PQR file of N, CA, C, O and H, with PARSE charges and radii, in Angstrom:
ATOM      1  N   MET A   1       8.491  25.838 -33.897 -0.4000 1.5000
ATOM      2  CA  MET A   1       9.067  26.740 -32.926 -0.0000 2.0000
ATOM      3  C   MET A   1       8.868  26.143 -31.526  0.5500 1.7000
ATOM      4  O   MET A   1       7.787  25.647 -31.212 -0.5500 1.4000
ATOM      5  N   VAL A   2       9.890  26.191 -30.704 -0.4000 1.5000
ATOM      6  CA  VAL A   2       9.863  25.618 -29.361 -0.0000 2.0000
ATOM      7  C   VAL A   2       9.582  26.722 -28.352  0.5500 1.7000
ATOM      8  O   VAL A   2      10.165  27.804 -28.417 -0.5500 1.4000
ATOM      9  H   VAL A   2      10.769  26.595 -30.959  0.4000 1.0000
ATOM     10  N   ALA A   3       8.678  26.432 -27.416 -0.4000 1.5000
ATOM     11  CA  ALA A   3       8.363  27.410 -26.371 -0.0000 2.0000
ATOM     12  C   ALA A   3       9.546  27.546 -25.421  0.5500 1.7000
ATOM     13  O   ALA A   3      10.209  26.552 -25.123 -0.5500 1.4000
ATOM     14  H   ALA A   3       8.205  25.552 -27.364  0.4000 1.0000
ATOM     15  N   PRO A   4       9.822  28.749 -24.942 -0.5600 1.5000
ATOM     16  CA  PRO A   4      10.942  28.924 -24.009  0.2800 2.0000
ATOM     17  C   PRO A   4      10.665  28.219 -22.686  0.5500 1.7000
ATOM     18  O   PRO A   4       9.524  28.151 -22.227 -0.5500 1.4000
ATOM     19  N   GLU A   5      11.720  27.703 -22.089 -0.4000 1.5000
ATOM     20  CA  GLU A   5      11.589  27.006 -20.803 -0.0000 2.0000
ATOM     21  C   GLU A   5      11.404  28.022 -19.688  0.5500 1.7000
ATOM     22  O   GLU A   5      12.100  29.036 -19.639 -0.5500 1.4000
ATOM     23  H   GLU A   5      12.646  27.758 -22.461  0.4000 1.0000
ATOM     24  N   VAL A   6      10.475  27.748 -18.807 -0.4000 1.5000
ATOM     25  CA  VAL A   6      10.195  28.635 -17.686 -0.0000 2.0000
ATOM     26  C   VAL A   6      10.893  28.092 -16.451  0.5500 1.7000
ATOM     27  O   VAL A   6      10.695  26.934 -16.085 -0.5500 1.4000
ATOM     28  H   VAL A   6       9.909  26.924 -18.848  0.4000 1.0000
ATOM     29  N   GLN A   7      11.702  28.910 -15.810 -0.4000 1.5000
ATOM     30  CA  GLN A   7      12.403  28.508 -14.596 -0.0000 2.0000
ATOM     31  C   GLN A   7      11.502  28.745 -13.398  0.5500 1.7000
ATOM     32  O   GLN A   7      10.771  29.734 -13.350 -0.5500 1.4000
ATOM     33  H   GLN A   7      11.863  29.852 -16.107  0.4000 1.0000
ATOM     34  N   GLY A   8      11.553  27.842 -12.433 -0.4000 1.5000
ATOM     35  CA  GLY A   8      10.757  28.024 -11.226 -0.0000 2.0000
ATOM     36  C   GLY A   8      10.332  26.695 -10.649  0.5500 1.7000
ATOM     37  O   GLY A   8      10.829  25.638 -11.039 -0.5500 1.4000
ATOM     38  H   GLY A   8      12.147  27.039 -12.472  0.4000 1.0000
ATOM     39  N   ILE A   9       9.412  26.763  -9.721 -0.4000 1.5000
ATOM     40  CA  ILE A   9       8.947  25.582  -9.009 -0.0000 2.0000
ATOM     41  C   ILE A   9       7.575  25.188  -9.531  0.5500 1.7000
ATOM     42  O   ILE A   9       6.687  26.029  -9.673 -0.5500 1.4000
ATOM     43  H   ILE A   9       9.009  27.621  -9.403  0.4000 1.0000
ATOM     44  N   ASP A  10       7.411  23.901  -9.817 -0.4000 1.5000
ATOM     45  CA  ASP A  10       6.092  23.385 -10.169 -0.0000 2.0000
ATOM     46  C   ASP A  10       5.351  23.117  -8.871  0.5500 1.7000
ATOM     47  O   ASP A  10       5.745  22.237  -8.105 -0.5500 1.4000
ATOM     48  H   ASP A  10       8.132  23.218  -9.702  0.4000 1.0000
ATOM     49  N   LEU A  11       4.298  23.852  -8.615 -0.4000 1.5000
ATOM     50  CA  LEU A  11       3.600  23.773  -7.334 -0.0000 2.0000
ATOM     51  C   LEU A  11       2.853  22.468  -7.131  0.5500 1.7000
ATOM     52  O   LEU A  11       2.439  22.165  -6.012 -0.5500 1.4000
ATOM     53  H   LEU A  11       3.978  24.567  -9.238  0.4000 1.0000
ATOM     54  N   PHE A  12       2.673  21.693  -8.185 -0.4000 1.5000
ATOM     55  CA  PHE A  12       1.918  20.458  -8.065 -0.0000 2.0000
ATOM     56  C   PHE A  12       2.801  19.219  -8.138  0.5500 1.7000
ATOM     57  O   PHE A  12       2.309  18.122  -8.404 -0.5500 1.4000
ATOM     58  H   PHE A  12       3.010  21.940  -9.094  0.4000 1.0000
ATOM     59  N   LYS A  13       4.097  19.382  -7.907 -0.4000 1.5000
ATOM     60  CA  LYS A  13       5.013  18.244  -7.907 -0.0000 2.0000
ATOM     61  C   LYS A  13       5.971  18.351  -6.735  0.5500 1.7000
ATOM     62  O   LYS A  13       6.396  19.445  -6.362 -0.5500 1.4000
ATOM     63  H   LYS A  13       4.497  20.273  -7.691  0.4000 1.0000
ATOM     64  N   ILE A  14       6.311  17.192  -6.153 -0.4000 1.5000
ATOM     65  CA  ILE A  14       7.327  17.100  -5.112 -0.0000 2.0000
ATOM     66  C   ILE A  14       8.308  16.042  -5.579  0.5500 1.7000
ATOM     67  O   ILE A  14       7.911  14.895  -5.789 -0.5500 1.4000
ATOM     68  H   ILE A  14       5.966  16.304  -6.456  0.4000 1.0000
ATOM     69  N   ALA A  15       9.559  16.384  -5.747 -0.4000 1.5000
ATOM     70  CA  ALA A  15      10.598  15.457  -6.199 -0.0000 2.0000
ATOM     71  C   ALA A  15      10.165  14.755  -7.486  0.5500 1.7000
ATOM     72  O   ALA A  15      10.307  13.539  -7.610 -0.5500 1.4000
ATOM     73  H   ALA A  15       9.881  17.315  -5.577  0.4000 1.0000
ATOM     74  N   ASN A  16       9.645  15.510  -8.429 -0.4000 1.5000
ATOM     75  CA  ASN A  16       9.180  15.020  -9.727 -0.0000 2.0000
ATOM     76  C   ASN A  16       8.040  14.022  -9.630  0.5500 1.7000
ATOM     77  O   ASN A  16       7.845  13.224 -10.547 -0.5500 1.4000
ATOM     78  H   ASN A  16       9.530  16.498  -8.329  0.4000 1.0000
ATOM     79  N   ARG A  17       7.284  14.047  -8.543 -0.4000 1.5000
ATOM     80  CA  ARG A  17       6.110  13.186  -8.380 -0.0000 2.0000
ATOM     81  C   ARG A  17       4.896  14.079  -8.178  0.5500 1.7000
ATOM     82  O   ARG A  17       4.966  15.084  -7.471 -0.5500 1.4000
ATOM     83  H   ARG A  17       7.442  14.695  -7.798  0.4000 1.0000
ATOM     84  N   SER A  18       3.802  13.714  -8.792 -0.4000 1.5000
ATOM     85  CA  SER A  18       2.585  14.519  -8.686 -0.0000 2.0000
ATOM     86  C   SER A  18       1.987  14.419  -7.293  0.5500 1.7000
ATOM     87  O   SER A  18       1.985  13.349  -6.683 -0.5500 1.4000
ATOM     88  H   SER A  18       3.746  12.897  -9.366  0.4000 1.0000
ATOM     89  N   ILE A  19       1.483  15.531  -6.799 -0.4000 1.5000
ATOM     90  CA  ILE A  19       0.811  15.556  -5.503 -0.0000 2.0000
ATOM     91  C   ILE A  19      -0.555  14.907  -5.666  0.5500 1.7000
ATOM     92  O   ILE A  19      -1.331  15.284  -6.544 -0.5500 1.4000
ATOM     93  H   ILE A  19       1.485  16.400  -7.294  0.4000 1.0000
ATOM     94  N   SER A  20      -0.844  13.929  -4.814 -0.4000 1.5000
ATOM     95  CA  SER A  20      -2.118  13.211  -4.887 -0.0000 2.0000
ATOM     96  C   SER A  20      -3.206  13.887  -4.072  0.5500 1.7000
ATOM     97  O   SER A  20      -4.384  13.798  -4.418 -0.5500 1.4000
ATOM     98  H   SER A  20      -0.214  13.622  -4.101  0.4000 1.0000
ATOM     99  N   GLY A  21      -2.828  14.562  -2.996 -0.4000 1.5000
ATOM    100  CA  GLY A  21      -3.833  15.202  -2.160 -0.0000 2.0000
ATOM    101  C   GLY A  21      -3.206  15.930  -0.989  0.5500 1.7000
ATOM    102  O   GLY A  21      -1.988  16.092  -0.914 -0.5500 1.4000
ATOM    103  H   GLY A  21      -1.871  14.635  -2.715  0.4000 1.0000
ATOM    104  N   TRP A  22      -4.061  16.366  -0.075 -0.4000 1.5000
ATOM    105  CA  TRP A  22      -3.644  17.156   1.075 -0.0000 2.0000
ATOM    106  C   TRP A  22      -4.292  16.591   2.325  0.5500 1.7000
ATOM    107  O   TRP A  22      -5.447  16.169   2.293 -0.5500 1.4000
ATOM    108  H   TRP A  22      -5.051  16.235  -0.136  0.4000 1.0000
ATOM    109  N   VAL A  23      -3.551  16.582   3.430 -0.4000 1.5000
ATOM    110  CA  VAL A  23      -4.074  16.129   4.719 -0.0000 2.0000
ATOM    111  C   VAL A  23      -4.001  17.307   5.682  0.5500 1.7000
ATOM    112  O   VAL A  23      -2.932  17.898   5.833 -0.5500 1.4000
ATOM    113  H   VAL A  23      -2.612  16.926   3.456  0.4000 1.0000
ATOM    114  N   PRO A  24      -5.106  17.672   6.341 -0.5600 1.5000
ATOM    115  CA  PRO A  24      -5.045  18.764   7.312  0.2800 2.0000
ATOM    116  C   PRO A  24      -4.288  18.344   8.566  0.5500 1.7000
ATOM    117  O   PRO A  24      -4.501  17.245   9.080 -0.5500 1.4000
ATOM    118  N   SER A  25      -3.410  19.206   9.061 -0.4000 1.5000
ATOM    119  CA  SER A  25      -2.635  18.920  10.266 -0.0000 2.0000
ATOM    120  C   SER A  25      -2.971  19.949  11.334  0.5500 1.7000
ATOM    121  O   SER A  25      -2.716  21.142  11.170 -0.5500 1.4000
ATOM    122  H   SER A  25      -3.237  20.099   8.645  0.4000 1.0000
ATOM    123  N   PHE A  26      -3.543  19.473  12.423 -0.4000 1.5000
ATOM    124  CA  PHE A  26      -3.870  20.357  13.539 -0.0000 2.0000
ATOM    125  C   PHE A  26      -2.690  20.512  14.486  0.5500 1.7000
ATOM    126  O   PHE A  26      -2.690  21.410  15.328 -0.5500 1.4000
ATOM    127  H   PHE A  26      -3.751  18.504  12.557  0.4000 1.0000
ATOM    128  N   LYS A  27      -1.668  19.639  14.360 -0.4000 1.5000
ATOM    129  CA  LYS A  27      -0.478  19.765  15.210 -0.0000 2.0000
ATOM    130  C   LYS A  27       0.422  20.889  14.722  0.5500 1.7000
ATOM    131  O   LYS A  27       1.104  21.524  15.526 -0.5500 1.4000
ATOM    132  H   LYS A  27      -1.667  18.910  13.676  0.4000 1.0000
ATOM    133  N   MET A  28       0.436  21.144  13.422 -0.4000 1.5000
ATOM    134  CA  MET A  28       1.284  22.204  12.882 -0.0000 2.0000
ATOM    135  C   MET A  28       0.576  23.549  12.881  0.5500 1.7000
ATOM    136  O   MET A  28       1.230  24.588  12.966 -0.5500 1.4000
ATOM    137  H   MET A  28      -0.118  20.628  12.769  0.4000 1.0000
ATOM    138  N   GLY A  29      -0.748  23.548  12.787 -0.4000 1.5000
ATOM    139  CA  GLY A  29      -1.512  24.790  12.753 -0.0000 2.0000
ATOM    140  C   GLY A  29      -2.416  24.874  13.967  0.5500 1.7000
ATOM    141  O   GLY A  29      -2.238  24.145  14.943 -0.5500 1.4000
ATOM    142  H   GLY A  29      -1.279  22.704  12.718  0.4000 1.0000
ATOM    143  N   SER A  30      -3.376  25.758  13.899 -0.4000 1.5000
ATOM    144  CA  SER A  30      -4.339  25.885  14.992 -0.0000 2.0000
ATOM    145  C   SER A  30      -5.618  25.138  14.614  0.5500 1.7000
ATOM    146  O   SER A  30      -5.792  24.720  13.470 -0.5500 1.4000
ATOM    147  H   SER A  30      -3.521  26.350  13.106  0.4000 1.0000
ATOM    148  N   ALA A  31      -6.503  24.981  15.589 -0.4000 1.5000
ATOM    149  CA  ALA A  31      -7.768  24.292  15.319 -0.0000 2.0000
ATOM    150  C   ALA A  31      -8.626  25.095  14.346  0.5500 1.7000
ATOM    151  O   ALA A  31      -9.403  24.526  13.580 -0.5500 1.4000
ATOM    152  H   ALA A  31      -6.362  25.322  16.519  0.4000 1.0000
ATOM    153  N   ALA A  32      -8.483  26.406  14.378 -0.4000 1.5000
ATOM    154  CA  ALA A  32      -9.269  27.255  13.483 -0.0000 2.0000
ATOM    155  C   ALA A  32      -8.737  27.215  12.051  0.5500 1.7000
ATOM    156  O   ALA A  32      -9.510  27.303  11.097 -0.5500 1.4000
ATOM    157  H   ALA A  32      -7.851  26.869  15.000  0.4000 1.0000
ATOM    158  N   ALA A  33      -7.424  27.084  11.901 -0.4000 1.5000
ATOM    159  CA  ALA A  33      -6.815  27.087  10.569 -0.0000 2.0000
ATOM    160  C   ALA A  33      -5.730  26.013  10.490  0.5500 1.7000
ATOM    161  O   ALA A  33      -4.552  26.318  10.676 -0.5500 1.4000
ATOM    162  H   ALA A  33      -6.796  27.013  12.676  0.4000 1.0000
ATOM    163  N   PRO A  34      -6.108  24.761  10.216 -0.5600 1.5000
ATOM    164  CA  PRO A  34      -5.092  23.712  10.121  0.2800 2.0000
ATOM    165  C   PRO A  34      -4.210  23.896   8.886  0.5500 1.7000
ATOM    166  O   PRO A  34      -4.639  24.463   7.881 -0.5500 1.4000
ATOM    167  N   VAL A  35      -2.985  23.414   8.977 -0.4000 1.5000
ATOM    168  CA  VAL A  35      -2.041  23.451   7.868 -0.0000 2.0000
ATOM    169  C   VAL A  35      -2.316  22.245   6.979  0.5500 1.7000
ATOM    170  O   VAL A  35      -2.569  21.152   7.485 -0.5500 1.4000
ATOM    171  H   VAL A  35      -2.636  22.954   9.794  0.4000 1.0000
ATOM    172  N   LYS A  36      -2.271  22.429   5.655 -0.4000 1.5000
ATOM    173  CA  LYS A  36      -2.485  21.310   4.740 -0.0000 2.0000
ATOM    174  C   LYS A  36      -1.132  20.744   4.326  0.5500 1.7000
ATOM    175  O   LYS A  36      -0.291  21.462   3.786 -0.5500 1.4000
ATOM    176  H   LYS A  36      -2.066  23.317   5.244  0.4000 1.0000
ATOM    177  N   LEU A  37      -0.925  19.442   4.585 -0.4000 1.5000
ATOM    178  CA  LEU A  37       0.314  18.771   4.215 -0.0000 2.0000
ATOM    179  C   LEU A  37       0.101  17.968   2.935  0.5500 1.7000
ATOM    180  O   LEU A  37      -0.831  17.168   2.865 -0.5500 1.4000
ATOM    181  H   LEU A  37      -1.608  18.859   5.024  0.4000 1.0000
ATOM    182  N   PRO A  38       0.949  18.163   1.918 -0.5600 1.5000
ATOM    183  CA  PRO A  38       0.778  17.405   0.677  0.2800 2.0000
ATOM    184  C   PRO A  38       1.350  15.997   0.801  0.5500 1.7000
ATOM    185  O   PRO A  38       2.277  15.759   1.576 -0.5500 1.4000
ATOM    186  N   PHE A  39       0.789  15.065   0.028 -0.4000 1.5000
ATOM    187  CA  PHE A  39       1.352  13.723  -0.059 -0.0000 2.0000
ATOM    188  C   PHE A  39       1.300  13.262  -1.511  0.5500 1.7000
ATOM    189  O   PHE A  39       0.450  13.698  -2.288 -0.5500 1.4000
ATOM    190  H   PHE A  39       0.037  15.258  -0.602  0.4000 1.0000
ATOM    191  N   CYS A  40       2.239  12.360  -1.864 -0.4000 1.5000
ATOM    192  CA  CYS A  40       2.327  11.851  -3.236 -0.0000 2.0000
ATOM    193  C   CYS A  40       1.870  10.407  -3.351  0.5500 1.7000
ATOM    194  O   CYS A  40       1.383   9.996  -4.404 -0.5500 1.4000
ATOM    195  H   CYS A  40       2.929  12.006  -1.233  0.4000 1.0000
ATOM    196  N   SER A  41       2.017   9.637  -2.292 -0.4000 1.5000
ATOM    197  CA  SER A  41       1.654   8.222  -2.356 -0.0000 2.0000
ATOM    198  C   SER A  41       0.765   7.858  -1.174  0.5500 1.7000
ATOM    199  O   SER A  41       0.628   8.623  -0.219 -0.5500 1.4000
ATOM    200  H   SER A  41       2.412   9.971  -1.436  0.4000 1.0000
ATOM    201  N   GLN A  42       0.168   6.682  -1.259 -0.4000 1.5000
ATOM    202  CA  GLN A  42      -0.690   6.210  -0.176 -0.0000 2.0000
ATOM    203  C   GLN A  42       0.137   5.957   1.080  0.5500 1.7000
ATOM    204  O   GLN A  42      -0.348   6.162   2.193 -0.5500 1.4000
ATOM    205  H   GLN A  42       0.279   6.061  -2.035  0.4000 1.0000
ATOM    206  N   LEU A  43       1.376   5.517   0.911 -0.4000 1.5000
ATOM    207  CA  LEU A  43       2.262   5.298   2.051 -0.0000 2.0000
ATOM    208  C   LEU A  43       2.536   6.609   2.790  0.5500 1.7000
ATOM    209  O   LEU A  43       2.502   6.645   4.020 -0.5500 1.4000
ATOM    210  H   LEU A  43       1.770   5.351   0.007  0.4000 1.0000
ATOM    211  N   GLU A  44       2.805   7.678   2.049 -0.4000 1.5000
ATOM    212  CA  GLU A  44       3.026   8.985   2.674 -0.0000 2.0000
ATOM    213  C   GLU A  44       1.773   9.475   3.381  0.5500 1.7000
ATOM    214  O   GLU A  44       1.862  10.058   4.462 -0.5500 1.4000
ATOM    215  H   GLU A  44       2.832   7.649   1.050  0.4000 1.0000
ATOM    216  N   GLU A  45       0.606   9.246   2.787 -0.4000 1.5000
ATOM    217  CA  GLU A  45      -0.648   9.657   3.421 -0.0000 2.0000
ATOM    218  C   GLU A  45      -0.853   8.920   4.742  0.5500 1.7000
ATOM    219  O   GLU A  45      -1.245   9.527   5.739 -0.5500 1.4000
ATOM    220  H   GLU A  45       0.534   8.772   1.910  0.4000 1.0000
ATOM    221  N   ARG A  46      -0.590   7.622   4.752 -0.4000 1.5000
ATOM    222  CA  ARG A  46      -0.740   6.836   5.981 -0.0000 2.0000
ATOM    223  C   ARG A  46       0.251   7.275   7.048  0.5500 1.7000
ATOM    224  O   ARG A  46      -0.094   7.323   8.228 -0.5500 1.4000
ATOM    225  H   ARG A  46      -0.271   7.129   3.943  0.4000 1.0000
ATOM    226  N   LEU A  47       1.488   7.599   6.646 -0.4000 1.5000
ATOM    227  CA  LEU A  47       2.487   8.065   7.605 -0.0000 2.0000
ATOM    228  C   LEU A  47       2.069   9.406   8.212  0.5500 1.7000
ATOM    229  O   LEU A  47       2.196   9.602   9.421 -0.5500 1.4000
ATOM    230  H   LEU A  47       1.769   7.560   5.687  0.4000 1.0000
ATOM    231  N   ILE A  48       1.574  10.325   7.390 -0.4000 1.5000
ATOM    232  CA  ILE A  48       1.117  11.623   7.901 -0.0000 2.0000
ATOM    233  C   ILE A  48      -0.020  11.434   8.892  0.5500 1.7000
ATOM    234  O   ILE A  48      -0.035  12.066   9.948 -0.5500 1.4000
ATOM    235  H   ILE A  48       1.470  10.166   6.408  0.4000 1.0000
ATOM    236  N   LEU A  49      -0.975  10.567   8.559 -0.4000 1.5000
ATOM    237  CA  LEU A  49      -2.101  10.327   9.466 -0.0000 2.0000
ATOM    238  C   LEU A  49      -1.638   9.676  10.761  0.5500 1.7000
ATOM    239  O   LEU A  49      -2.135  10.008  11.837 -0.5500 1.4000
ATOM    240  H   LEU A  49      -0.963  10.053   7.701  0.4000 1.0000
ATOM    241  N   TRP A  50      -0.683   8.745  10.664 -0.4000 1.5000
ATOM    242  CA  TRP A  50      -0.161   8.090  11.872 -0.0000 2.0000
ATOM    243  C   TRP A  50       0.519   9.121  12.767  0.5500 1.7000
ATOM    244  O   TRP A  50       0.296   9.133  13.977 -0.5500 1.4000
ATOM    245  H   TRP A  50      -0.279   8.474   9.790  0.4000 1.0000
ATOM    246  N   LEU A  51       1.345   9.984  12.182 -0.4000 1.5000
ATOM    247  CA  LEU A  51       2.026  11.025  12.955 -0.0000 2.0000
ATOM    248  C   LEU A  51       1.038  12.027  13.538  0.5500 1.7000
ATOM    249  O   LEU A  51       1.239  12.529  14.643 -0.5500 1.4000
ATOM    250  H   LEU A  51       1.526   9.975  11.198  0.4000 1.0000
ATOM    251  N   GLU A  52      -0.023  12.317  12.803 -0.4000 1.5000
ATOM    252  CA  GLU A  52      -1.008  13.297  13.257 -0.0000 2.0000
ATOM    253  C   GLU A  52      -1.760  12.815  14.496  0.5500 1.7000
ATOM    254  O   GLU A  52      -2.045  13.611  15.391 -0.5500 1.4000
ATOM    255  H   GLU A  52      -0.187  11.908  11.905  0.4000 1.0000
ATOM    256  N   TYR A  53      -2.080  11.539  14.559 -0.4000 1.5000
ATOM    257  CA  TYR A  53      -2.926  11.046  15.644 -0.0000 2.0000
ATOM    258  C   TYR A  53      -2.182  10.267  16.724  0.5500 1.7000
ATOM    259  O   TYR A  53      -2.803   9.845  17.700 -0.5500 1.4000
ATOM    260  H   TYR A  53      -1.848  10.892  13.833  0.4000 1.0000
ATOM    261  N   HIS A  54      -0.868  10.064  16.583 -0.4000 1.5000
ATOM    262  CA  HIS A  54      -0.107   9.359  17.611 -0.0000 2.0000
ATOM    263  C   HIS A  54       0.092  10.291  18.808  0.5500 1.7000
ATOM    264  O   HIS A  54       0.522  11.431  18.627 -0.5500 1.4000
ATOM    265  H   HIS A  54      -0.364  10.407  15.790  0.4000 1.0000
ATOM    266  N   PRO A  55      -0.212   9.830  20.031 -0.5600 1.5000
ATOM    267  CA  PRO A  55      -0.158  10.725  21.198  0.2800 2.0000
ATOM    268  C   PRO A  55       1.253  11.163  21.594  0.5500 1.7000
ATOM    269  O   PRO A  55       1.402  12.194  22.250 -0.5500 1.4000
ATOM    270  N   LEU A  56       2.291  10.416  21.217 -0.4000 1.5000
ATOM    271  CA  LEU A  56       3.651  10.787  21.609 -0.0000 2.0000
ATOM    272  C   LEU A  56       4.332  11.732  20.617  0.5500 1.7000
ATOM    273  O   LEU A  56       5.423  12.230  20.895 -0.5500 1.4000
ATOM    274  H   LEU A  56       2.171   9.579  20.684  0.4000 1.0000
ATOM    275  N   VAL A  57       3.713  11.981  19.481 -0.4000 1.5000
ATOM    276  CA  VAL A  57       4.278  12.893  18.486 -0.0000 2.0000
ATOM    277  C   VAL A  57       3.747  14.294  18.766  0.5500 1.7000
ATOM    278  O   VAL A  57       2.541  14.537  18.709 -0.5500 1.4000
ATOM    279  H   VAL A  57       2.827  11.577  19.255  0.4000 1.0000
ATOM    280  N   VAL A  58       4.665  15.214  19.070 -0.4000 1.5000
ATOM    281  CA  VAL A  58       4.271  16.586  19.412 -0.0000 2.0000
ATOM    282  C   VAL A  58       3.908  17.367  18.164  0.5500 1.7000
ATOM    283  O   VAL A  58       2.905  18.081  18.149 -0.5500 1.4000
ATOM    284  H   VAL A  58       5.645  15.017  19.116  0.4000 1.0000
ATOM    285  N   GLY A  59       4.701  17.244  17.132 -0.4000 1.5000
ATOM    286  CA  GLY A  59       4.450  17.962  15.888 -0.0000 2.0000
ATOM    287  C   GLY A  59       5.238  17.328  14.770  0.5500 1.7000
ATOM    288  O   GLY A  59       6.134  16.520  15.009 -0.5500 1.4000
ATOM    289  H   GLY A  59       5.516  16.665  17.145  0.4000 1.0000
ATOM    290  N   THR A  60       4.907  17.691  13.560 -0.4000 1.5000
ATOM    291  CA  THR A  60       5.637  17.182  12.411 -0.0000 2.0000
ATOM    292  C   THR A  60       6.298  18.346  11.704  0.5500 1.7000
ATOM    293  O   THR A  60       5.809  19.475  11.755 -0.5500 1.4000
ATOM    294  H   THR A  60       4.179  18.348  13.366  0.4000 1.0000
ATOM    295  N   ALA A  61       7.402  18.072  11.051 -0.4000 1.5000
ATOM    296  CA  ALA A  61       8.123  19.098  10.305 -0.0000 2.0000
ATOM    297  C   ALA A  61       8.169  18.690   8.844  0.5500 1.7000
ATOM    298  O   ALA A  61       8.237  17.505   8.521 -0.5500 1.4000
ATOM    299  H   ALA A  61       7.799  17.155  11.010  0.4000 1.0000
ATOM    300  N   VAL A  62       8.130  19.667   7.979 -0.4000 1.5000
ATOM    301  CA  VAL A  62       8.242  19.396   6.558 -0.0000 2.0000
ATOM    302  C   VAL A  62       9.719  19.213   6.251  0.5500 1.7000
ATOM    303  O   VAL A  62      10.516  20.129   6.454 -0.5500 1.4000
ATOM    304  H   VAL A  62       8.075  20.630   8.242  0.4000 1.0000
ATOM    305  N   VAL A  63      10.085  18.043   5.766 -0.4000 1.5000
ATOM    306  CA  VAL A  63      11.481  17.736   5.464 -0.0000 2.0000
ATOM    307  C   VAL A  63      11.855  18.425   4.162  0.5500 1.7000
ATOM    308  O   VAL A  63      11.143  18.322   3.164 -0.5500 1.4000
ATOM    309  H   VAL A  63       9.438  17.299   5.601  0.4000 1.0000
ATOM    310  N   GLY A  64      12.974  19.125   4.185 -0.4000 1.5000
ATOM    311  CA  GLY A  64      13.448  19.791   2.987 -0.0000 2.0000
ATOM    312  C   GLY A  64      12.812  21.155   2.755  0.5500 1.7000
ATOM    313  O   GLY A  64      13.044  21.785   1.724 -0.5500 1.4000
ATOM    314  H   GLY A  64      13.553  19.209   4.996  0.4000 1.0000
ATOM    315  N   GLY A  65      12.022  21.604   3.700 -0.4000 1.5000
ATOM    316  CA  GLY A  65      11.392  22.923   3.558 -0.0000 2.0000
ATOM    317  C   GLY A  65      12.415  24.023   3.751  0.5500 1.7000
ATOM    318  O   GLY A  65      13.283  23.921   4.619 -0.5500 1.4000
ATOM    319  H   GLY A  65      11.833  21.092   4.538  0.4000 1.0000
ATOM    320  N   GLY A  66      12.321  25.065   2.957 -0.4000 1.5000
ATOM    321  CA  GLY A  66      13.318  26.113   3.014 -0.0000 2.0000
ATOM    322  C   GLY A  66      12.965  27.236   3.805  0.5500 1.7000
ATOM    323  O   GLY A  66      13.746  28.181   3.917 -0.5500 1.4000
ATOM    324  H   GLY A  66      11.616  25.147   2.253  0.4000 1.0000
TER
END
């Protein structure tokens, strides 16, 4: 017997790739409660960190967020 397919969003995947971790973002949230940004690869993690600490970047936006 086959289990029925469940429709919805897998919270631990982005574009069919597993989430590797989370990076706190103080530019998107407040110092008291930073927003956690997910990343799937080491390249994405490095890009998030670069954007977070670069002085000319005001804030980051989640691409594809609804």
